[in-house]
Short mmCIF file of C-alpha atoms and ligand atoms in Angstrom, two decimals:
data_model
loop_
_atom_site.label_atom_id
_atom_site.label_comp_id
_atom_site.label_asym_id
_atom_site.label_seq_id
_atom_site.Cartn_x
_atom_site.Cartn_y
_atom_site.Cartn_z
CA UNK A 908 0.00 0.00 0.00
CA UNK A 909 1.33 3.43 -0.82
CA UNK A 910 1.69 5.85 2.05
CA UNK A 911 -1.51 7.85 1.51
CA UNK A 912 -0.37 10.58 3.87
CA UNK A 913 2.18 11.57 1.24
CA UNK A 914 0.61 14.10 -1.13
CA UNK A 915 2.43 12.29 -3.95
CA UNK A 916 1.29 8.80 -2.88
CA UNK A 917 0.39 8.05 -6.50
CA UNK A 918 4.11 7.87 -7.29
CA UNK A 919 4.41 4.59 -5.41
CA UNK A 920 1.05 3.23 -6.55
CA UNK A 921 0.55 0.39 -9.01
CA UNK A 922 -2.18 0.78 -11.62
CA UNK A 923 -4.02 -2.09 -13.30
CA UNK A 924 -5.71 -1.33 -16.63
CA UNK A 925 -8.94 -3.10 -17.51
CA UNK A 926 -10.48 -3.25 -20.96
CA UNK A 927 -14.01 -3.96 -19.71
CA UNK A 928 -15.32 -5.55 -22.88
CA UNK A 929 -12.69 -8.29 -22.61
CA UNK A 930 -12.24 -8.79 -18.87
CA UNK A 931 -15.03 -10.96 -17.43
CA UNK A 932 -18.60 -11.61 -18.53
CA UNK A 933 -21.22 -12.50 -15.91
CA UNK A 934 -24.29 -12.57 -18.17
CA UNK A 935 -23.30 -14.84 -21.06
CA UNK A 936 -23.49 -11.95 -23.53
CA UNK A 937 -19.96 -12.64 -24.76
CA UNK A 938 -18.82 -9.20 -23.55
CA UNK A 939 -17.33 -8.31 -20.21
CA UNK A 940 -19.27 -6.24 -17.66
CA UNK A 941 -18.88 -4.29 -14.42
CA UNK A 942 -20.08 -7.17 -12.26
CA UNK A 943 -17.29 -9.26 -13.79
CA UNK A 944 -14.75 -6.71 -12.63
CA UNK A 945 -16.24 -6.57 -9.14
CA UNK A 946 -16.09 -10.36 -8.95
CA UNK A 947 -12.34 -10.32 -9.58
CA UNK A 948 -11.28 -7.49 -7.27
CA UNK A 949 -9.42 -9.84 -4.92
CA UNK A 950 -7.36 -11.06 -7.84
CA UNK A 951 -6.44 -7.48 -8.76
CA UNK A 952 -5.64 -6.53 -5.18
CA UNK A 953 -3.49 -9.66 -4.70
CA UNK A 954 -1.48 -8.68 -7.73
CA UNK A 955 -0.56 -5.48 -5.86
CA UNK A 956 -2.73 -2.85 -7.54
CA UNK A 957 -3.82 0.38 -5.84
CA UNK A 958 -5.70 1.96 -8.72
CA UNK A 959 -7.80 0.39 -11.47
CA UNK A 960 -8.05 2.28 -14.76
CA UNK A 961 -11.19 1.32 -16.66
CA UNK A 962 -11.20 1.88 -20.40
CA UNK A 963 -14.50 3.66 -21.24
CA UNK A 964 -17.75 2.20 -19.94
CA UNK A 965 -19.99 5.11 -21.00
CA UNK A 966 -22.94 4.75 -23.34
CA UNK A 967 -21.47 4.19 -26.78
CA UNK A 968 -22.28 2.71 -30.19
CA UNK A 969 -18.89 0.95 -29.83
CA UNK A 970 -17.43 1.95 -33.16
CA UNK A 971 -14.17 2.38 -31.27
CA UNK A 972 -15.11 0.21 -28.29
CA UNK A 973 -16.26 3.05 -26.09
CA UNK A 974 -13.76 5.71 -27.17
CA UNK A 975 -16.78 7.04 -29.06
CA UNK A 976 -18.94 8.34 -26.21
CA UNK A 977 -22.67 8.93 -26.68
CA UNK A 978 -23.29 10.16 -23.12
CA UNK A 979 -20.57 10.97 -20.61
CA UNK A 980 -22.83 10.39 -17.61
CA UNK A 981 -24.45 7.06 -18.42
CA UNK A 982 -23.04 3.55 -18.04
CA UNK A 983 -23.54 1.57 -21.23
CA UNK A 984 -26.19 -1.09 -20.48
CA UNK A 985 -23.89 -3.74 -21.94
CA UNK A 986 -21.66 -3.14 -18.91
CA UNK A 987 -24.42 -2.81 -16.32
CA UNK A 988 -26.05 0.01 -14.43
CA UNK A 989 -25.02 2.98 -12.33
CA UNK A 990 -25.77 0.81 -9.30
CA UNK A 991 -23.26 -1.79 -10.59
CA UNK A 992 -20.77 1.01 -10.99
CA UNK A 993 -21.32 2.27 -7.44
CA UNK A 994 -20.93 -1.27 -6.14
CA UNK A 995 -17.62 -1.59 -8.00
CA UNK A 996 -16.33 1.69 -6.53
CA UNK A 997 -17.40 0.61 -3.02
CA UNK A 998 -15.98 -2.89 -3.28
CA UNK A 999 -12.69 -1.58 -4.66
CA UNK A 1000 -12.60 0.97 -1.81
CA UNK A 1001 -13.13 -1.84 0.73
CA UNK A 1002 -9.92 -3.32 -0.64
CA UNK A 1003 -8.09 0.04 -0.56
CA UNK A 1004 -8.20 0.44 -4.32
CA UNK A 1005 -9.44 3.44 -6.28
CA UNK A 1006 -11.07 3.64 -9.71
CA UNK A 1007 -9.66 5.76 -12.53
CA UNK A 1008 -12.11 6.57 -15.33
CA UNK A 1009 -11.06 7.03 -18.93
CA UNK A 1010 -12.04 10.51 -20.07
CA UNK A 1011 -12.33 10.96 -23.80
CA UNK A 1012 -11.62 14.67 -24.09
CA UNK A 1013 -11.05 15.24 -27.75
CA UNK A 1014 -14.26 13.96 -29.33
CA UNK A 1015 -17.67 12.43 -28.83
CA UNK A 1016 -19.50 9.80 -30.81
CA UNK A 1017 -21.34 11.11 -33.85
CA UNK A 1018 -24.54 9.90 -32.16
CA UNK A 1019 -23.95 12.05 -29.06
CA UNK A 1020 -26.94 14.40 -28.61
CA UNK A 1021 -24.56 17.39 -28.73
CA UNK A 1022 -23.46 16.42 -32.22
CA UNK A 1023 -26.96 15.55 -33.36
CA UNK A 1024 -28.10 18.97 -32.20
CA UNK A 1025 -25.08 20.60 -33.85
CA UNK A 1026 -25.94 19.02 -37.20
CA UNK A 1027 -29.25 20.81 -37.26
CA UNK A 1028 -27.68 24.12 -36.25
CA UNK A 1029 -28.86 23.95 -32.62
CA UNK A 1030 -27.20 25.48 -29.59
CA UNK A 1031 -24.37 22.91 -29.70
CA UNK A 1032 -23.28 23.92 -33.16
CA UNK A 1033 -20.07 25.51 -31.89
CA UNK A 1034 -19.25 22.45 -29.81
CA UNK A 1035 -17.64 20.98 -32.95
CA UNK A 1036 -15.28 22.08 -35.72
CA UNK A 1037 -16.72 22.97 -39.15
CA UNK A 1038 -15.42 24.00 -42.53
CA UNK A 1039 -16.66 24.72 -46.03
CA UNK A 1040 -13.65 22.99 -47.54
CA UNK A 1041 -11.79 19.71 -47.20
CA UNK A 1042 -8.02 20.20 -47.11
CA UNK A 1043 -7.42 16.49 -47.72
CA UNK A 1044 -5.94 15.68 -44.30
CA UNK A 1045 -6.18 12.09 -43.06
CA UNK A 1046 -7.33 10.87 -39.65
CA UNK A 1047 -5.34 8.69 -37.24
CA UNK A 1048 -7.29 5.60 -38.30
CA UNK A 1049 -6.87 6.29 -42.01
CA UNK A 1050 -10.16 7.95 -42.97
CA UNK A 1051 -10.45 11.50 -44.31
CA UNK A 1052 -10.29 13.91 -41.35
CA UNK A 1053 -13.04 16.13 -42.83
CA UNK A 1054 -16.43 14.50 -43.36
CA UNK A 1055 -19.18 16.09 -45.40
CA UNK A 1056 -22.48 16.36 -43.58
CA UNK A 1057 -25.42 16.78 -45.97
CA UNK A 1058 -27.53 17.72 -42.98
CA UNK A 1059 -25.28 20.56 -41.88
CA UNK A 1060 -24.18 21.43 -45.41
CA UNK A 1061 -20.58 21.59 -44.19
CA UNK A 1062 -17.62 19.41 -43.31
CA UNK A 1063 -16.89 18.44 -39.70
CA UNK A 1064 -13.50 17.48 -38.33
CA UNK A 1065 -12.56 14.10 -36.80
CA UNK A 1066 -8.93 13.56 -35.77
CA UNK A 1067 -9.56 9.81 -35.32
CA UNK A 1068 -12.54 8.75 -37.46
CA UNK A 1069 -15.78 10.11 -38.92
CA UNK A 1070 -17.60 8.38 -36.03
CA UNK A 1071 -15.68 10.58 -33.58
CA UNK A 1072 -16.20 14.29 -34.35
CA UNK A 1073 -13.72 16.51 -32.52
CA UNK A 1074 -14.95 18.84 -29.82
CA UNK A 1075 -14.12 22.49 -30.15
CA UNK A 1076 -12.17 23.21 -26.97
CA UNK A 1077 -11.89 26.88 -27.86
CA UNK A 1078 -15.51 27.07 -26.86
CA UNK A 1079 -15.69 27.71 -23.10
CA UNK A 1080 -19.00 25.87 -22.90
CA UNK A 1081 -17.35 22.70 -24.21
CA UNK A 1082 -14.70 22.87 -21.52
CA UNK A 1083 -17.28 23.50 -18.84
CA UNK A 1084 -19.43 20.59 -20.04
CA UNK A 1085 -16.46 18.20 -20.00
CA UNK A 1086 -15.34 19.33 -16.54
CA UNK A 1087 -18.90 18.94 -15.26
CA UNK A 1088 -18.98 15.36 -16.54
CA UNK A 1089 -15.70 14.70 -14.74
CA UNK A 1090 -17.13 16.13 -11.50
CA UNK A 1091 -20.10 13.82 -11.88
CA UNK A 1092 -17.77 10.80 -11.68
CA UNK A 1093 -15.77 12.32 -8.83
CA UNK A 1094 -19.01 12.59 -6.90
CA UNK A 1095 -19.56 8.90 -7.65
CA UNK A 1096 -16.29 8.26 -5.84
CA UNK A 1097 -13.62 7.83 -8.52
CA UNK A 1098 -10.02 8.71 -7.68
CA UNK A 1099 -9.06 10.22 -11.00
CA UNK A 1100 -8.95 10.05 -14.76
CA UNK A 1101 -6.84 8.74 -17.57
CA UNK A 1102 -7.13 11.47 -20.17
CA UNK A 1103 -7.45 10.19 -23.71
CA UNK A 1104 -5.49 11.76 -26.58
CA UNK A 1105 -4.54 14.87 -24.56
CA UNK A 1106 -2.58 16.98 -27.06
CA UNK A 1107 -5.35 16.87 -29.65
CA UNK A 1108 -7.63 19.15 -27.65
CA UNK A 1109 -5.75 22.25 -28.73
CA UNK A 1110 -5.27 22.35 -32.47
CA UNK A 1111 -3.26 24.08 -35.05
CA UNK A 1112 -5.13 22.77 -38.08
CA UNK A 1113 -3.00 24.83 -40.43
CA UNK A 1114 -0.08 22.54 -39.76
CA UNK A 1115 -1.86 19.17 -39.55
CA UNK A 1116 -3.31 17.06 -36.80
CA UNK A 1117 -0.03 16.27 -35.08
CA UNK A 1118 0.64 19.91 -34.35
CA UNK A 1119 -0.05 20.94 -30.83
CA UNK A 1120 -2.14 24.05 -30.57
CA UNK A 1121 -1.20 27.00 -28.39
CA UNK A 1122 -3.83 26.54 -25.66
CA UNK A 1123 -3.17 23.00 -24.50
CA UNK A 1124 -1.52 23.83 -21.22
CA UNK A 1125 -4.00 26.58 -20.42
CA UNK A 1126 -6.86 24.08 -20.88
CA UNK A 1127 -5.18 21.56 -18.59
CA UNK A 1128 -4.58 24.17 -15.91
CA UNK A 1129 -8.21 25.16 -16.17
CA UNK A 1130 -9.18 21.51 -15.75
CA UNK A 1131 -6.94 21.11 -12.72
CA UNK A 1132 -8.43 24.12 -11.02
CA UNK A 1133 -11.96 22.92 -11.84
CA UNK A 1134 -11.28 19.50 -10.27
CA UNK A 1135 -8.94 20.21 -7.39
CA UNK A 1136 -5.45 19.06 -6.43
CA UNK A 1137 -6.28 15.57 -5.12
CA UNK A 1138 -7.66 14.16 -8.36
CA UNK A 1139 -5.13 11.86 -10.05
CA UNK A 1140 -4.72 12.77 -13.73
CA UNK A 1141 -2.81 10.56 -16.13
CA UNK A 1142 -2.40 11.98 -19.61
CA UNK A 1143 -1.98 10.04 -22.84
CA UNK A 1144 0.30 11.87 -25.27
CA UNK A 1145 1.61 9.65 -28.02
CA UNK A 1146 3.86 12.41 -29.32
CA UNK A 1147 5.23 13.91 -26.10
CA UNK A 1148 8.89 14.68 -25.78
CA UNK A 1149 10.74 15.33 -22.58
CA UNK A 1150 10.12 19.08 -22.70
CA UNK A 1151 6.35 18.50 -22.96
CA UNK A 1152 6.47 16.05 -20.08
CA UNK A 1153 8.21 18.57 -17.86
CA UNK A 1154 5.48 21.12 -18.49
CA UNK A 1155 2.65 18.63 -17.98
CA UNK A 1156 3.98 17.13 -14.76
CA UNK A 1157 6.21 19.64 -13.00
CA UNK A 1158 6.13 19.21 -9.23
CA UNK A 1159 3.57 21.60 -7.81
CA UNK A 1160 1.07 20.04 -10.12
CA UNK A 1161 -0.92 22.67 -11.95
CA UNK A 1162 -1.61 20.19 -14.81
CA UNK A 1163 -1.18 16.41 -14.71
CA UNK A 1164 0.31 13.95 -12.23
CA UNK A 1165 1.95 11.83 -14.88
CA UNK A 1166 2.03 11.11 -18.57
CA UNK A 1167 2.22 8.04 -20.73
CA UNK A 1168 5.05 8.51 -23.16
CA UNK A 1169 5.32 6.34 -26.25
CA UNK A 1170 8.87 6.95 -27.46
CA UNK A 1171 9.69 3.32 -26.65
CA UNK A 1172 7.61 2.39 -29.68
CA UNK A 1173 10.21 3.79 -32.06
CA UNK A 1174 12.81 1.08 -31.47
CA UNK A 1175 11.17 -1.84 -33.27
CA UNK A 1176 9.29 -0.15 -36.09
CA UNK A 1177 10.57 0.82 -39.47
CA UNK A 1178 10.40 4.54 -40.04
CA UNK A 1179 7.79 4.93 -37.31
CA UNK A 1180 5.28 2.87 -39.32
CA UNK A 1181 3.31 0.76 -36.85
CA UNK A 1182 2.67 -2.03 -39.38
CA UNK A 1183 6.35 -2.65 -40.20
CA UNK A 1184 8.26 -4.12 -37.33
CA UNK A 1185 11.99 -4.76 -37.09
CA UNK A 1186 14.13 -6.39 -34.40
CA UNK A 1187 14.36 -4.32 -31.24
CA UNK A 1188 17.22 -1.82 -31.17
CA UNK A 1189 18.12 -2.35 -27.52
CA UNK A 1190 20.95 0.21 -27.25
CA UNK A 1191 18.58 2.82 -28.72
CA UNK A 1192 15.84 1.86 -26.29
CA UNK A 1193 18.25 1.99 -23.35
CA UNK A 1194 19.50 5.44 -24.30
CA UNK A 1195 15.91 6.61 -24.66
CA UNK A 1196 14.85 5.29 -21.26
CA UNK A 1197 17.95 6.76 -19.62
CA UNK A 1198 17.22 10.16 -21.14
CA UNK A 1199 13.72 10.12 -19.66
CA UNK A 1200 14.80 8.77 -16.28
CA UNK A 1201 17.50 11.40 -15.96
CA UNK A 1202 15.43 14.18 -17.48
CA UNK A 1203 12.48 13.75 -15.13
CA UNK A 1204 14.45 13.23 -11.92
CA UNK A 1205 13.03 15.65 -9.36
CA UNK A 1206 11.20 17.52 -12.13
CA UNK A 1207 8.34 15.42 -13.47
CA UNK A 1208 6.70 12.02 -13.50
CA UNK A 1209 5.78 9.30 -15.98
CA UNK A 1210 4.00 5.98 -16.09
CA UNK A 1211 5.85 2.76 -16.83
CA UNK A 1212 4.09 0.40 -19.20
CA UNK A 1213 4.84 -2.39 -21.63
CA UNK A 1214 1.51 -2.56 -23.41
CA UNK A 1215 -2.07 -1.34 -23.37
CA UNK A 1216 -5.30 -1.79 -25.31
CA UNK A 1217 -3.75 -0.09 -28.36
CA UNK A 1218 -0.50 -2.05 -28.49
CA UNK A 1219 0.52 -5.61 -29.29
CA UNK A 1220 1.35 -7.97 -26.43
CA UNK A 1221 4.88 -7.44 -25.13
CA UNK A 1222 5.92 -11.12 -24.99
CA UNK A 1223 5.17 -11.42 -28.70
CA UNK A 1224 6.91 -8.14 -29.37
CA UNK A 1225 10.17 -8.13 -27.42
CA UNK A 1226 10.10 -11.55 -25.82
CA UNK A 1227 9.51 -15.14 -26.82
CA UNK A 1228 6.19 -16.96 -27.14
CA UNK A 1229 7.73 -20.43 -27.06
CA UNK A 1230 10.41 -22.01 -24.93
CA UNK A 1231 11.33 -18.80 -23.13
CA UNK A 1232 7.81 -17.54 -22.58
CA UNK A 1233 7.98 -17.33 -18.78
CA UNK A 1234 11.53 -16.03 -18.69
CA UNK A 1235 10.95 -13.33 -21.27
CA UNK A 1236 7.65 -12.15 -19.78
CA UNK A 1237 9.19 -11.85 -16.32
CA UNK A 1238 12.43 -10.30 -17.59
CA UNK A 1239 10.54 -7.57 -19.44
CA UNK A 1240 8.49 -6.75 -16.35
CA UNK A 1241 11.64 -6.54 -14.25
CA UNK A 1242 13.32 -4.24 -16.75
CA UNK A 1243 10.33 -1.90 -16.90
CA UNK A 1244 8.81 -1.73 -13.44
CA UNK A 1245 11.91 -1.06 -11.37
CA UNK A 1246 12.51 2.17 -13.26
CA UNK A 1247 11.26 5.45 -11.75
CA UNK A 1248 7.58 5.97 -12.53
CA UNK A 1249 4.17 4.50 -11.80
CA UNK A 1250 3.67 1.00 -13.27
CA UNK A 1251 0.53 0.46 -15.31
CA UNK A 1252 -0.09 -3.25 -15.88
CA UNK A 1253 -2.50 -4.14 -18.68
CA UNK A 1254 -4.91 -7.04 -18.06
CA UNK A 1255 -3.42 -10.40 -18.94
CA UNK A 1256 0.12 -9.06 -19.15
CA UNK A 1257 0.68 -10.53 -15.68
CA UNK A 1258 -0.02 -13.96 -17.24
CA UNK A 1259 2.22 -13.41 -20.24
CA UNK A 1260 -0.71 -13.26 -22.69
CA UNK A 1261 0.44 -13.14 -26.32
CA UNK A 1262 -0.68 -11.85 -29.72
CA UNK A 1263 -3.31 -13.86 -31.59
CA UNK A 1264 -3.60 -15.18 -35.12
CA UNK A 1265 -7.11 -14.54 -36.43
CA UNK A 1266 -8.74 -14.80 -39.85
CA UNK A 1267 -8.81 -11.38 -41.50
CA UNK A 1268 -12.59 -11.32 -41.23
CA UNK A 1269 -12.48 -11.70 -37.44
CA UNK A 1270 -10.73 -8.37 -36.78
CA UNK A 1271 -12.96 -5.85 -35.05
CA UNK A 1272 -10.70 -2.85 -34.44
CA UNK A 1273 -11.53 0.16 -36.60
CA UNK A 1274 -7.90 0.84 -37.40
CA UNK A 1275 -7.18 -2.80 -38.31
CA UNK A 1276 -10.29 -3.05 -40.47
CA UNK A 1277 -9.30 0.12 -42.33
CA UNK A 1278 -5.80 -1.27 -42.78
CA UNK A 1279 -7.10 -4.56 -44.20
CA UNK A 1280 -9.36 -2.70 -46.61
CA UNK A 1281 -6.59 -0.37 -47.82
CA UNK A 1282 -4.08 -3.20 -48.22
CA UNK A 1283 -6.50 -5.37 -50.15
CA UNK A 1284 -7.30 -2.47 -52.41
CA UNK A 1285 -3.59 -1.96 -53.04
CA UNK A 1286 -3.34 -5.63 -54.02
CA UNK A 1287 -1.25 -6.75 -51.02
CA UNK A 1288 -0.71 -10.44 -50.39
CA UNK A 1289 -3.18 -11.71 -47.72
CA UNK A 1290 -0.38 -13.53 -45.86
CA UNK A 1291 1.53 -10.29 -45.58
CA UNK A 1292 -1.54 -8.47 -44.32
CA UNK A 1293 -2.08 -11.22 -41.75
CA UNK A 1294 1.56 -11.00 -40.63
CA UNK A 1295 1.34 -7.23 -40.18
CA UNK A 1296 -1.85 -7.59 -38.12
CA UNK A 1297 -0.31 -10.31 -36.02
CA UNK A 1298 2.59 -8.01 -35.22
CA UNK A 1299 0.73 -4.77 -34.70
CA UNK A 1300 -3.08 -4.93 -34.57
CA UNK A 1301 -4.77 -3.42 -31.53
CA UNK A 1302 -6.97 -6.52 -31.35
CA UNK A 1303 -3.96 -8.49 -30.09
CA UNK A 1304 -4.46 -6.82 -26.73
CA UNK A 1305 -8.25 -7.08 -26.80
CA UNK A 1306 -8.84 -10.83 -26.92
CA UNK A 1307 -10.65 -12.10 -23.82
CA UNK A 1308 -8.86 -12.36 -20.49
CA UNK A 1309 -7.76 -15.95 -19.89
CA UNK A 1310 -9.10 -17.13 -16.55
CA UNK A 1311 -9.21 -20.93 -16.90
CA UNK A 1312 -8.14 -23.68 -19.32
CA UNK A 1313 -11.87 -24.40 -19.89
CA UNK A 1314 -14.33 -23.28 -22.58
CA UNK A 1315 -13.87 -19.66 -23.72
CA UNK A 1316 -11.07 -19.45 -21.14
CA UNK A 1317 -13.68 -18.94 -18.42
CA UNK A 1318 -14.31 -15.44 -19.79
CA UNK A 1319 -17.92 -16.09 -20.80
CA UNK A 1320 -20.49 -18.86 -20.96
CA UNK A 1321 -21.61 -17.40 -24.31
CA UNK A 1322 -19.89 -16.64 -27.58
CA UNK A 1323 -16.92 -14.32 -26.93
CA UNK A 1324 -17.07 -11.07 -28.93
CA UNK A 1325 -13.48 -11.59 -30.10
CA UNK A 1326 -11.85 -15.05 -30.44
CA UNK A 1327 -10.08 -16.43 -27.37
CA UNK A 1328 -6.39 -17.11 -27.88
CA UNK A 1329 -5.76 -20.85 -28.28
CA UNK A 1330 -2.93 -20.73 -25.78
CA UNK A 1331 -5.51 -20.14 -23.02
CA UNK A 1332 -5.07 -23.86 -22.40
CA UNK A 1333 -1.80 -23.14 -20.64
CA UNK A 1334 -1.71 -19.35 -20.21
CA UNK A 1335 -4.52 -18.66 -17.74
CA UNK A 1336 -5.07 -17.47 -14.18
CA UNK A 1337 -6.09 -20.85 -12.76
CA UNK A 1338 -3.04 -22.73 -14.04
CA UNK A 1339 -0.67 -19.94 -13.08
CA UNK A 1340 -2.11 -19.69 -9.57
CA UNK A 1341 -1.15 -23.35 -9.09
CA UNK A 1342 2.39 -22.90 -10.38
CA UNK A 1343 4.74 -20.96 -8.11
CA UNK A 1344 7.13 -20.51 -11.06
CA UNK A 1345 4.48 -18.80 -13.20
CA UNK A 1346 4.55 -15.30 -14.67
CA UNK A 1347 1.69 -14.37 -12.34
CA UNK A 1348 3.55 -15.32 -9.16
CA UNK A 1349 6.63 -13.49 -10.38
CA UNK A 1350 4.61 -10.31 -11.02
CA UNK A 1351 3.35 -10.46 -7.43
CA UNK A 1352 6.88 -10.80 -6.07
CA UNK A 1353 8.15 -8.03 -8.34
CA UNK A 1354 5.39 -5.59 -7.36
CA UNK A 1355 5.99 -6.35 -3.68
CA UNK A 1356 9.70 -5.67 -4.07
CA UNK A 1357 8.86 -2.45 -5.84
CA UNK A 1358 7.31 -1.07 -2.65
CA UNK A 1359 10.80 -0.20 -1.40
CA UNK A 1360 11.25 3.58 -1.42
CA UNK A 1361 14.43 3.25 -3.49
CA UNK A 1362 12.30 2.35 -6.51
CA UNK A 1363 9.98 5.33 -6.14
CA UNK A 1364 12.41 7.97 -5.03
CA UNK A 1365 15.85 6.64 -5.88
CA UNK A 1366 18.36 7.92 -8.39
CA UNK A 1367 18.71 6.10 -11.72
CA UNK A 1368 21.97 5.27 -13.45
CA UNK A 1369 22.34 3.38 -16.72
CA UNK A 1370 25.15 0.83 -16.77
CA UNK A 1371 26.88 -0.90 -19.67
CA UNK A 1372 25.20 1.51 -22.10
CA UNK A 1373 26.86 -0.04 -25.16
CA UNK A 1374 26.04 -3.68 -24.38
CA UNK A 1375 23.78 -4.83 -27.24
CA UNK A 1376 21.97 -7.54 -25.27
CA UNK A 1377 21.88 -6.56 -21.62
CA UNK A 1378 19.90 -3.70 -20.08
CA UNK A 1379 21.39 -2.88 -16.70
CA UNK A 1380 20.82 -0.01 -14.32
CA UNK A 1381 21.32 0.92 -10.69
CA UNK A 1382 18.75 2.52 -8.42
CA UNK A 1383 20.09 4.16 -5.29
CA UNK A 1384 18.75 6.01 -2.30
CA UNK A 1385 20.87 6.96 0.74
CA UNK A 1386 23.21 4.03 1.30
CA UNK A 1387 21.01 1.56 -0.59
CA UNK A 1388 22.10 0.48 -4.07
CA UNK A 1389 20.27 -2.04 -6.23
CA UNK A 1390 21.35 -3.25 -9.65
CA UNK A 1391 18.91 -4.60 -12.24
CA UNK A 1392 20.44 -6.80 -14.97
CA UNK A 1393 18.27 -8.05 -17.83
CA UNK A 1394 19.31 -10.22 -20.75
CA UNK A 1395 17.09 -9.29 -23.70
CA UNK A 1396 18.47 -12.11 -25.82
CA UNK A 1397 17.39 -15.72 -26.24
CA UNK A 1398 20.93 -17.00 -25.72
CA UNK A 1399 23.31 -16.85 -22.76
CA UNK A 1400 25.37 -13.66 -22.52
CA UNK A 1401 28.25 -12.66 -20.27
CA UNK A 1402 27.22 -10.30 -17.53
CA UNK A 1403 28.86 -6.92 -18.05
CA UNK A 1404 29.74 -7.05 -14.34
CA UNK A 1405 31.59 -10.37 -14.26
CA UNK A 1406 30.85 -12.41 -11.23
CA UNK A 1407 28.06 -11.00 -9.18
CA UNK A 1408 29.12 -9.32 -6.01
CA UNK A 1409 25.81 -8.74 -4.33
CA UNK A 1410 22.82 -10.44 -2.82
CA UNK A 1411 20.07 -11.62 -5.18
CA UNK A 1412 16.74 -10.01 -4.19
CA UNK A 1413 14.75 -11.39 -7.11
CA UNK A 1414 15.46 -13.39 -10.25
CA UNK A 1415 13.63 -15.43 -12.84
CA UNK A 1416 15.92 -18.48 -12.77
CA UNK A 1417 16.81 -21.08 -10.17
CA UNK A 1418 20.41 -21.38 -9.01
CA UNK A 1419 23.33 -19.22 -10.02
CA UNK A 1420 25.31 -19.00 -13.22
CA UNK A 1421 28.32 -17.01 -14.46
CA UNK A 1422 26.49 -16.21 -17.65
CA UNK A 1423 23.18 -14.43 -17.89
CA UNK A 1424 20.85 -17.13 -19.18
CA UNK A 1425 18.26 -16.55 -21.97
CA UNK A 1426 16.03 -13.66 -20.89
CA UNK A 1427 17.43 -13.81 -17.38
CA UNK A 1428 16.59 -10.98 -14.99
CA UNK A 1429 18.46 -10.38 -11.76
CA UNK A 1430 17.80 -7.80 -9.09
CA UNK A 1431 20.87 -7.54 -6.91
CA UNK A 1432 21.47 -5.59 -3.73
CA UNK A 1433 24.87 -3.91 -3.83
CA UNK A 1434 24.38 -2.29 -0.43
CA UNK A 1435 27.35 -2.95 1.85
CA UNK A 1436 26.39 -4.66 5.07
CA UNK A 1437 26.87 -2.67 8.29
C1 GLC B 1097 -6.65 6.82 -27.61
C2 GLC B 1097 -7.17 5.49 -27.12
C3 GLC B 1097 -7.57 4.66 -28.29
C4 GLC B 1097 -8.68 5.38 -29.02
C5 GLC B 1097 -8.23 6.80 -29.40
C6 GLC B 1097 -9.41 7.63 -29.82
O1 GLC B 1097 -5.49 6.71 -28.33
O2 GLC B 1097 -6.21 4.85 -26.32
O3 GLC B 1097 -8.01 3.37 -27.95
O4 GLC B 1097 -9.01 4.68 -30.17
O5 GLC B 1097 -7.64 7.48 -28.33
O6 GLC B 1097 -10.22 7.91 -28.72
#
């Protein structure tokens, strides 16, 4: 448990992300629900979580699985009722956990009553962004950013898709309406918000969608003062650099508590193209992480994460799905979660869940479906399309949570909305509970170890920067020094430090060895006795 008397208790918290549609179904609908989350709260607490971030559960036509909100104050009936939500908040609170809602700031669904009213020129007209011309810009998911509305007789703007018209944050009434919706959930007892697609809210359309507008930080400060200092705010900024992070999260907190930064994604993709992967450039990744760890020390805060509902599964990405499954899953967690920052574990990651091979027709994700369509049109080979999806589709993270080796992995008694991964036979909560050497048990040990203040507050130092296979760093606080050594390769490698001179606090192998074994992780205390 973090020390809640510290105003910055959230720095030592652990966050667990739930994608509600895929977590646990109690009705047989084939989709997860709130009661399913409530039923598994002990599991989440035992993992070591303090906060649970729920991907959106608001009323939604589900074009983007809830990131297209039709009403910010209503629970979608597919997930349950407001009473179910209150029960979840209470039951989590009984276990000392808080709920973090996902706030979709940048857009609504096109069926939201505000947009429907805007189309007919009603009082919400200026809640959205209109134009008489289409400048040809393209949305994040590959559609035209400007959509013609015959009803309005104009184009409207959607950074992500035509189903998600952008809100006009220049309009004070928009900001007030969004802040009021956030207060509604605070009154229902939530601890904070994960803010979706933060930088998009202030635009500079003249220079394209990726250009941050001039008012972003003013809007966030306005939000902070509307909500108060205690509310935990995590911001998603896929483009943030270190300078942005320092403004967002400077101590004193007039904007956000922490940001998700996605620079780590650049080290295994060709030319920044998400569909073209390449082997991980570990020295590049290490230098990147070191720059952020050093740059934020005493000056800002970030989350630590290996995957989320938009990213492929990390074992498939940087690890090994076969012989070294357990070792690679546990090594990657060790490398990531002993850095300085707040860990955010995505459902199923603690089991070592992997990417999934699905027939092209089974993909649900808007972005993946657009990609398939565009590739087919361009005459691409179906096997190549399938390989790209297997490496990068967002649906890899969205397959149902694997609870048991039984039918539909114990996720539902009905027909799951997305296929269950076949490896649920051996990667599942029940089997891993029974195996003390499982990924799940290791995550629990790792997150317990992480409670030591040295991991929250300690200094970071990269070691063996040039080593192409081993990521090693030291965390230190006062007289305590701890070295983390991780072999990112599937073959044995010499330790850059020769024979170990310290005491092993945690490792993912039995017994000792001169060499670092495939995907071995060691956490070693270098603190001198006495
Ligand atoms: C964020 C969400 C993603 C969603 C998008 C549009 O990037 O994480 O799932 O599709 O915003 O809301």
